[in-house]
Coordinates of C-alpha atoms and ligand atoms in Angstrom, one line a residue:
X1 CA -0.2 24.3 -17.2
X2 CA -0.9 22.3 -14.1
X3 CA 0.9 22.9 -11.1
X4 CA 2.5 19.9 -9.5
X5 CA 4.3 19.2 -6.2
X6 CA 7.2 16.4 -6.3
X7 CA 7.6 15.2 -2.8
X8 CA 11.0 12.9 -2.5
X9 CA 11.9 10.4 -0.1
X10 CA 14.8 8.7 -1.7
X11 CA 14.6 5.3 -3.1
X12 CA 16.9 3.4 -5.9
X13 CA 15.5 6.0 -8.0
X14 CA 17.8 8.7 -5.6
X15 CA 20.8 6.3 -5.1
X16 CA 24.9 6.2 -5.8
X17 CA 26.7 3.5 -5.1
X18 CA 28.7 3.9 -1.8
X19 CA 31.3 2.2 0.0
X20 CA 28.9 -0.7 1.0
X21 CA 26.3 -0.5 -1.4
X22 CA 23.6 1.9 -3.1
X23 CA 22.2 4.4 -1.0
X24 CA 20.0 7.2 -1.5
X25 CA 22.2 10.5 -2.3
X26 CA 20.2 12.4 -5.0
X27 CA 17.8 15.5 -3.9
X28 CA 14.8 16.5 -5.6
X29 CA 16.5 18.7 -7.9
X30 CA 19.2 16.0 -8.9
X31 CA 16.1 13.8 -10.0
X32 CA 13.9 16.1 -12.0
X33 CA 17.4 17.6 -13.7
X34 CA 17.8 14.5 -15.6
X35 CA 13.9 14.6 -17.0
X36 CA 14.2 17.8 -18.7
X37 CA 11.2 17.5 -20.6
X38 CA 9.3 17.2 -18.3
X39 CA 9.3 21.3 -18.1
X40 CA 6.9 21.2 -21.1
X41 CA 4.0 19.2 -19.2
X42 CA 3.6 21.2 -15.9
X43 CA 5.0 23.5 -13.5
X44 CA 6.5 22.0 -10.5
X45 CA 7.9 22.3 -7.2
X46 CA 10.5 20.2 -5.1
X47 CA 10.2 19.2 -1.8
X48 CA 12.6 16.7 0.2
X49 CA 11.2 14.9 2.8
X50 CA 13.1 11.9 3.5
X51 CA 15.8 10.6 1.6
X52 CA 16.2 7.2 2.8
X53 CA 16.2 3.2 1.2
X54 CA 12.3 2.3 1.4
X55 CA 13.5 -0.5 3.7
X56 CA 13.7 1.9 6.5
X57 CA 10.1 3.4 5.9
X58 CA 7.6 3.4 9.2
X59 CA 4.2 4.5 9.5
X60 CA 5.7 7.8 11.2
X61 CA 7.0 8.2 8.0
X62 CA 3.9 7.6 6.5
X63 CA 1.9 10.3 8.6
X64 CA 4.6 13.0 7.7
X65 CA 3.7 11.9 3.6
X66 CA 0.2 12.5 4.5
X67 CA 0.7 15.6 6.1
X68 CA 2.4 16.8 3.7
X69 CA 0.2 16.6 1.2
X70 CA -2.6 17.6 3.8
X71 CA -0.6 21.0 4.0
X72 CA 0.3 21.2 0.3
X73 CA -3.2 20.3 -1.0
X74 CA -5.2 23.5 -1.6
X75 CA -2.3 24.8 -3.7
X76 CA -1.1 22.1 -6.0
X77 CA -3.9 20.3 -8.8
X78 CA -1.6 16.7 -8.0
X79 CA 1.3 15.6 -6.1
X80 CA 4.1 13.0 -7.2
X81 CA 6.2 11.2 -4.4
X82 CA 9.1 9.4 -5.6
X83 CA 9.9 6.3 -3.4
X84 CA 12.0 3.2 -2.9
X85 CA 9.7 -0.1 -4.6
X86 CA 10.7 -2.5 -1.6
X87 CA 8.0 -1.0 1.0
X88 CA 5.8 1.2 -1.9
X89 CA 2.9 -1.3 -2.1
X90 CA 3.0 -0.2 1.7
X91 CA 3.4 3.3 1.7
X92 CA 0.6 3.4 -1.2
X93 CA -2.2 1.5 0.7
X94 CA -1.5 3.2 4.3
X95 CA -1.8 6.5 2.3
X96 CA -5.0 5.1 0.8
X97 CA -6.4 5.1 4.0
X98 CA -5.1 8.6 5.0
X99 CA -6.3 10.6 2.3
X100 CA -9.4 9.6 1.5
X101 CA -11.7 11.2 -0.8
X102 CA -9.6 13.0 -3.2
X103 CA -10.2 14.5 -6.4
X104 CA -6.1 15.2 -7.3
X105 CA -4.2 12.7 -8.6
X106 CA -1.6 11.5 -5.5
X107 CA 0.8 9.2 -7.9
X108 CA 3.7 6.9 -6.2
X109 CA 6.6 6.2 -8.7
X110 CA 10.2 5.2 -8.1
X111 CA 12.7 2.8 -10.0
X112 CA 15.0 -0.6 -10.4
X113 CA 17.8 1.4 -11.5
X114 CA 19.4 4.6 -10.5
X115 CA 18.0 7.7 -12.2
X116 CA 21.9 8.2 -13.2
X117 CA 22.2 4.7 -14.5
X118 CA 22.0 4.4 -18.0
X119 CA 19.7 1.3 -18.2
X120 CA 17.6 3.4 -16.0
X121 CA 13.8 3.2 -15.6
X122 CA 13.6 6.0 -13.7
X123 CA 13.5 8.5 -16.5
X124 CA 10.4 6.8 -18.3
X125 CA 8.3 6.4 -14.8
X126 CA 9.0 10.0 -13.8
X127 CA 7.9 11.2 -16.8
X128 CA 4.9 9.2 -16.4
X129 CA 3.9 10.1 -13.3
X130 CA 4.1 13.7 -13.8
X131 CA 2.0 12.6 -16.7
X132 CA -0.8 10.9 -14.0
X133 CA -0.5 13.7 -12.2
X134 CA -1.5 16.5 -14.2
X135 CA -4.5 14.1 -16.0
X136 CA -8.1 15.4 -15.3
X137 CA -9.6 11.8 -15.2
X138 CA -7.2 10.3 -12.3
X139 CA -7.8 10.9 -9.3
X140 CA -6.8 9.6 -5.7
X141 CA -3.6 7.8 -4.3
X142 CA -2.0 5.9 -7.5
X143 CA 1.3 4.2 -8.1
X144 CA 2.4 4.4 -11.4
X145 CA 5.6 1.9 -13.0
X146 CA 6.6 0.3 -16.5
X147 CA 3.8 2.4 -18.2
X148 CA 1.1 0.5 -15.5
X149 CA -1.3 3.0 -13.5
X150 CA -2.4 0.7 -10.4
X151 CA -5.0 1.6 -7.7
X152 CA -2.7 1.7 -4.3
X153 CA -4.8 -0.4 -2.6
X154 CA -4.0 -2.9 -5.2
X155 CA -0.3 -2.8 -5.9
X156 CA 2.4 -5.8 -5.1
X157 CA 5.8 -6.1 -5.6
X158 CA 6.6 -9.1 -7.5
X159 CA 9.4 -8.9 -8.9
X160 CA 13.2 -7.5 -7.1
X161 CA 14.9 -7.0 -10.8
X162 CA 12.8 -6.3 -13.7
X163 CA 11.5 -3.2 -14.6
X164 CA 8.1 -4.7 -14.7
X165 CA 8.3 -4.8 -10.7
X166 CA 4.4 -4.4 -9.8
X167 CA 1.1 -6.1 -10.3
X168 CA -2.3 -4.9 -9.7
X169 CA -3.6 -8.0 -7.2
X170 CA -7.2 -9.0 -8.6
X171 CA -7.9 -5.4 -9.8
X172 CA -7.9 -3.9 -13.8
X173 CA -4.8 -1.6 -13.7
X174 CA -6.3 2.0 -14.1
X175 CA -4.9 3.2 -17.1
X176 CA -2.4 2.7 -19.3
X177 CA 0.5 4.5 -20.4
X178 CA 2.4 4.6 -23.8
X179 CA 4.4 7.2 -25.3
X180 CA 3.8 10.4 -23.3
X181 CA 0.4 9.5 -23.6
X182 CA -2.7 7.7 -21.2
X183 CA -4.9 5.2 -22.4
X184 CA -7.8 5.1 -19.2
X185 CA -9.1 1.2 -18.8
X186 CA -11.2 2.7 -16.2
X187 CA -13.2 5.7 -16.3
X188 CA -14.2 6.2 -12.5
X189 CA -16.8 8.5 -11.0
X190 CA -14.6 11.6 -9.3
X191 CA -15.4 11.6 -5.7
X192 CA -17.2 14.8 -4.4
X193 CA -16.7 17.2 -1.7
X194 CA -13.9 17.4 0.5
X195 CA -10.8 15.6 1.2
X196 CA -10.4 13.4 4.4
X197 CA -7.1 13.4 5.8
X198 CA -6.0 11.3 9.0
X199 CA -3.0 11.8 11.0
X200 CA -2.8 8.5 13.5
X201 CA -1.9 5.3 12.9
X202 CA -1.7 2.0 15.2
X203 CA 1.5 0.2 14.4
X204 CA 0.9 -2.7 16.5
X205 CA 0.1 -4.6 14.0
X206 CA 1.7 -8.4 13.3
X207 CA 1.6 -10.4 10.2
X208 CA 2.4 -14.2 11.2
X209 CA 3.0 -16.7 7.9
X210 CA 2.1 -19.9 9.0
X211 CA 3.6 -23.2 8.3
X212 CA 2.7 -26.2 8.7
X213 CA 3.1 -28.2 12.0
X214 CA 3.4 -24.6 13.8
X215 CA 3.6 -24.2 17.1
X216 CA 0.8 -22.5 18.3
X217 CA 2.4 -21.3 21.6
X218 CA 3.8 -18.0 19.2
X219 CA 0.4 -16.7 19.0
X220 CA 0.4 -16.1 23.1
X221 CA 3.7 -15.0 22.4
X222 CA 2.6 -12.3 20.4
X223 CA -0.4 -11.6 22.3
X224 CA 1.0 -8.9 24.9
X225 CA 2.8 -6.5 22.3
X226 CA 0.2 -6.4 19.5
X227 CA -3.5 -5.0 18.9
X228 CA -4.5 -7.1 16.0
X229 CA -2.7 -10.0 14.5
X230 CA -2.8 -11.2 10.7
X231 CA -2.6 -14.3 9.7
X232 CA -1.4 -15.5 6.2
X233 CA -2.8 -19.0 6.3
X234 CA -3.4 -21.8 3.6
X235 CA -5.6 -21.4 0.3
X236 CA -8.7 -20.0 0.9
X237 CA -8.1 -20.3 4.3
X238 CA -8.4 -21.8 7.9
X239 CA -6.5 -22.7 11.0
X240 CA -4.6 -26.0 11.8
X241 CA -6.7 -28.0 14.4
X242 CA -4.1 -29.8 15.6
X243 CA -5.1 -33.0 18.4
X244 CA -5.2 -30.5 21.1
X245 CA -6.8 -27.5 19.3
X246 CA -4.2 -25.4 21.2
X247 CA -4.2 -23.1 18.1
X248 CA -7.9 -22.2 17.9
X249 CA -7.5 -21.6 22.2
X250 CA -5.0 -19.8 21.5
X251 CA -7.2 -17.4 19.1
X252 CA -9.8 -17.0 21.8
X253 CA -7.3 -15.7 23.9
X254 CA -6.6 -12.7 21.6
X255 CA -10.6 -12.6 21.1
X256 CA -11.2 -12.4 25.0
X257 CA -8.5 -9.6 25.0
X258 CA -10.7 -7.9 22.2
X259 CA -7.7 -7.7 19.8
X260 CA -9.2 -8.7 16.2
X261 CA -7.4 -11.9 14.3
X262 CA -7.8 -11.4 10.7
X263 CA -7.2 -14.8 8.2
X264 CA -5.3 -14.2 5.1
X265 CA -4.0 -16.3 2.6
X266 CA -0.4 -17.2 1.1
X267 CA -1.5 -17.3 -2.1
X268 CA -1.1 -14.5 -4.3
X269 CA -4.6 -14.3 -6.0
X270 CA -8.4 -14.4 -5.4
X271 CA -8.6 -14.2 -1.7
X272 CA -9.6 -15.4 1.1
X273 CA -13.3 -17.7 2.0
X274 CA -13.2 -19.1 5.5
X275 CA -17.0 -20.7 4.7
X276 CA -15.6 -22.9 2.6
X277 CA -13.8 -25.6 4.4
X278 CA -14.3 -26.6 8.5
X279 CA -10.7 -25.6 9.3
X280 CA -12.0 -21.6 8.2
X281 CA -15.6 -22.0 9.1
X282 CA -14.6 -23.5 12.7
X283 CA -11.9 -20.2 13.2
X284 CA -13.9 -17.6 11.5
X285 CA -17.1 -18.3 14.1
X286 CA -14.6 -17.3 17.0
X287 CA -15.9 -13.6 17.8
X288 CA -13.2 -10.9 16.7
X289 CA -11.8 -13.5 13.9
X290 CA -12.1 -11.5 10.4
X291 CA -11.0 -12.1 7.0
X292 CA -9.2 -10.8 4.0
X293 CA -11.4 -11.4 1.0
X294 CA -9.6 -9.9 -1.9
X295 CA -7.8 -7.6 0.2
X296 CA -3.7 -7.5 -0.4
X297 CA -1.9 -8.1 2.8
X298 CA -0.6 -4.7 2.7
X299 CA -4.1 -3.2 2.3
X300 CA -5.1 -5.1 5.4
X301 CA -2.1 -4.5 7.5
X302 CA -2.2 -0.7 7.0
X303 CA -6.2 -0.6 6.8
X304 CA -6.1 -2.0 10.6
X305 CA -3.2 0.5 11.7
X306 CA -5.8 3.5 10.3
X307 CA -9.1 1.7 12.2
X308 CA -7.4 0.5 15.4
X309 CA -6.0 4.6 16.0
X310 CA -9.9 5.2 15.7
X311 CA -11.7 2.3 17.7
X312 CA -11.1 -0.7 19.7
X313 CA -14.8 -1.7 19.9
X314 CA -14.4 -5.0 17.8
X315 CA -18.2 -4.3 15.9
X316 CA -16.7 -0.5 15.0
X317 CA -13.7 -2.3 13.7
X318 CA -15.5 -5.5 12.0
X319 CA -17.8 -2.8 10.1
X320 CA -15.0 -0.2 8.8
X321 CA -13.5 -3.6 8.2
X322 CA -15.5 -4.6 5.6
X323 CA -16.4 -1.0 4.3
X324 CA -14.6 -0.8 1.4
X325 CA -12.2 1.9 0.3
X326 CA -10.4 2.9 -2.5
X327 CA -11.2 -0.2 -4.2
X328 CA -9.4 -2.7 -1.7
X329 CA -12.6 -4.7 -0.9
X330 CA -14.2 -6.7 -4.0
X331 CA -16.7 -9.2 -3.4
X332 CA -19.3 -10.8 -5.8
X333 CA -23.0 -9.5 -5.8
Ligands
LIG1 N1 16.0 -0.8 -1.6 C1 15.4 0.2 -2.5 C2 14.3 0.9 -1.8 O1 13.2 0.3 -1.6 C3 14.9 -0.5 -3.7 C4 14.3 0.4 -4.8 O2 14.0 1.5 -4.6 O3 14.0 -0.2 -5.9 O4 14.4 2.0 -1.3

């Protein structure tokens, strides 16, 4: 029998209904009493790290996950962390980037419905996580819901009610899983070596949604509290070059500060391709102006939070970039 480590953090999957509203009350124990048979697949232990709604995670919060593990590792074959779906997508691509390298299964799961509800999902996507956890052909950080195993780099929340809350963004789901049982879409190489665990993070990080006729005058507003700034711009991409051009000015004055501008898209599939219009091509040749290809906003955000605690020098950070990890950078050969 494997040996498994459940690391809770609260979540819908932990809450009772309080005065003003559901909030996370239910330990470890609470949560992995109402899955009894889940004592016939492995052997676990409980830890309680957090117990709080997902809205409130940070990437402090995110470091202690990872360090957890870090400290756990050696002595558990995978670890399960049950977490609140608002901010998991999050919380599964930051810890993408720091624990890189692993051969153990590192599985996210959580639910839409109180474990003590009875039209809970919570029962079915603890059972399958465990069950990710303890299989010999996955490997890495994973979130696992409704029977889906999804690569963390590619999960999205996409849906606030139904149990079939997350999608794998431009990305085969990993496996599948029916009846107690895993069906693997994807047999993947198992990484060699050892694990590489990082413990800092850059949270100045912004994410600006642009609309159109925006004033570009935010953009300096942003400038003095922010390293890097994302922006989620229009199809495949670009910057409004208004009569003035005050919005690709005001670009070059985060490049001359040497804080990188990455160009994303609002549209939920395929990714960014600046080349392909002169409203991208004109921003992307501004120096320290990157895009998002097919990453997931949530993979870029937290994948410049991990580079900018490591480097500042704009060619560092344009290389580790665009150096894919954990499957969160596809192009086409
Ligand atoms: N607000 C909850 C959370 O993210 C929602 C959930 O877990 O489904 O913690």
């Amino acid at each position: 029998m494997k040996n498994i480590l459940l690391i809770a953090t609260g979540g819908t999957i932990a809450s009772r209904p309080t005065e003003d509203g559901l909030a996370p009350q239910l330990c470890a124990e609470d949560i992995l009493s109402c899955v009894p048979s889940l004592a016939e697949l492995c052997h676990i232990d409980a830890l309680q790290l957090l117990n709080i709604d997902s809205t409130n995670m940070s990437p402090d919060n995110w470091l202690a996950i990872a360090a957890c593990v870090k400290e756990n590792y050696f002595r558990y074959d995978g670890f399960v962390i049950t977490h609140g779906t608002d901010t998991m997508a999050y919380t599964a691509s930051a810890l993408s980037y720091l624990i890189q390298n692993s051969v153990k299964p590192i599985v996210l799961t959580g639910s839409q419905k109180s474990i003590y509800d009875q039209e809970t999902d919570a029962r079915r996507n603890l059972f399958d996580a465990f069950l990710a956890a303890q299989d010999d052909a996955l490997f890495g950080v994973m979130l696992v819901f409704d029977g889906r195993v999804i690569s963390g780099t590619r999960a999205r929340k996409m849906r606030t009610k139904s149990m079939n809350a997350f999608s794998s963004i431009d990305y085969p789901e990993l496996a599948l899983l029916r009846d107690g049982r895993i069906l693997h879409y994807i047999r993947r190489e198992k990484p060699t070596g050892l694990p590489a665990f990082y413990d800092k993070l850059d949270s100045r990080v912004f994410v600006l949604r642009l609309i159109p006729g925006m004033n570009p005058d935010v953009l300096h507003l942003l400038l003095p509290h922010y390293d890097a700034l994302v922006i989620e711009s229009f199809g495949v991409g670009g910057l409004p070059c208004y009569e003035q051009e005050d919005f690709l000015a005001a670009v070059h004055a985060w490049s001359a500060q040497g804080k990188p501008i990455v160009i994303t898209t609002q549209v939920p599939h395929e990714g960014s391709d600046l080349g392909v219009y002169q409203v991208g091509a004109r921003a992307a040749s501004i120096p320290g102006v990157l895009q998002a290809h097919t990453m997931t906003v949530e993979s870029v955000v937290t994948k410049l939070m991990w580079i900018l605690s490591q480097t500042r020098d704009l060619n560092t950070l344009s290389q580790l970039f665009y150096t894919p990890v954990a499957h969160d950078l596809l192009r086409f050969e």
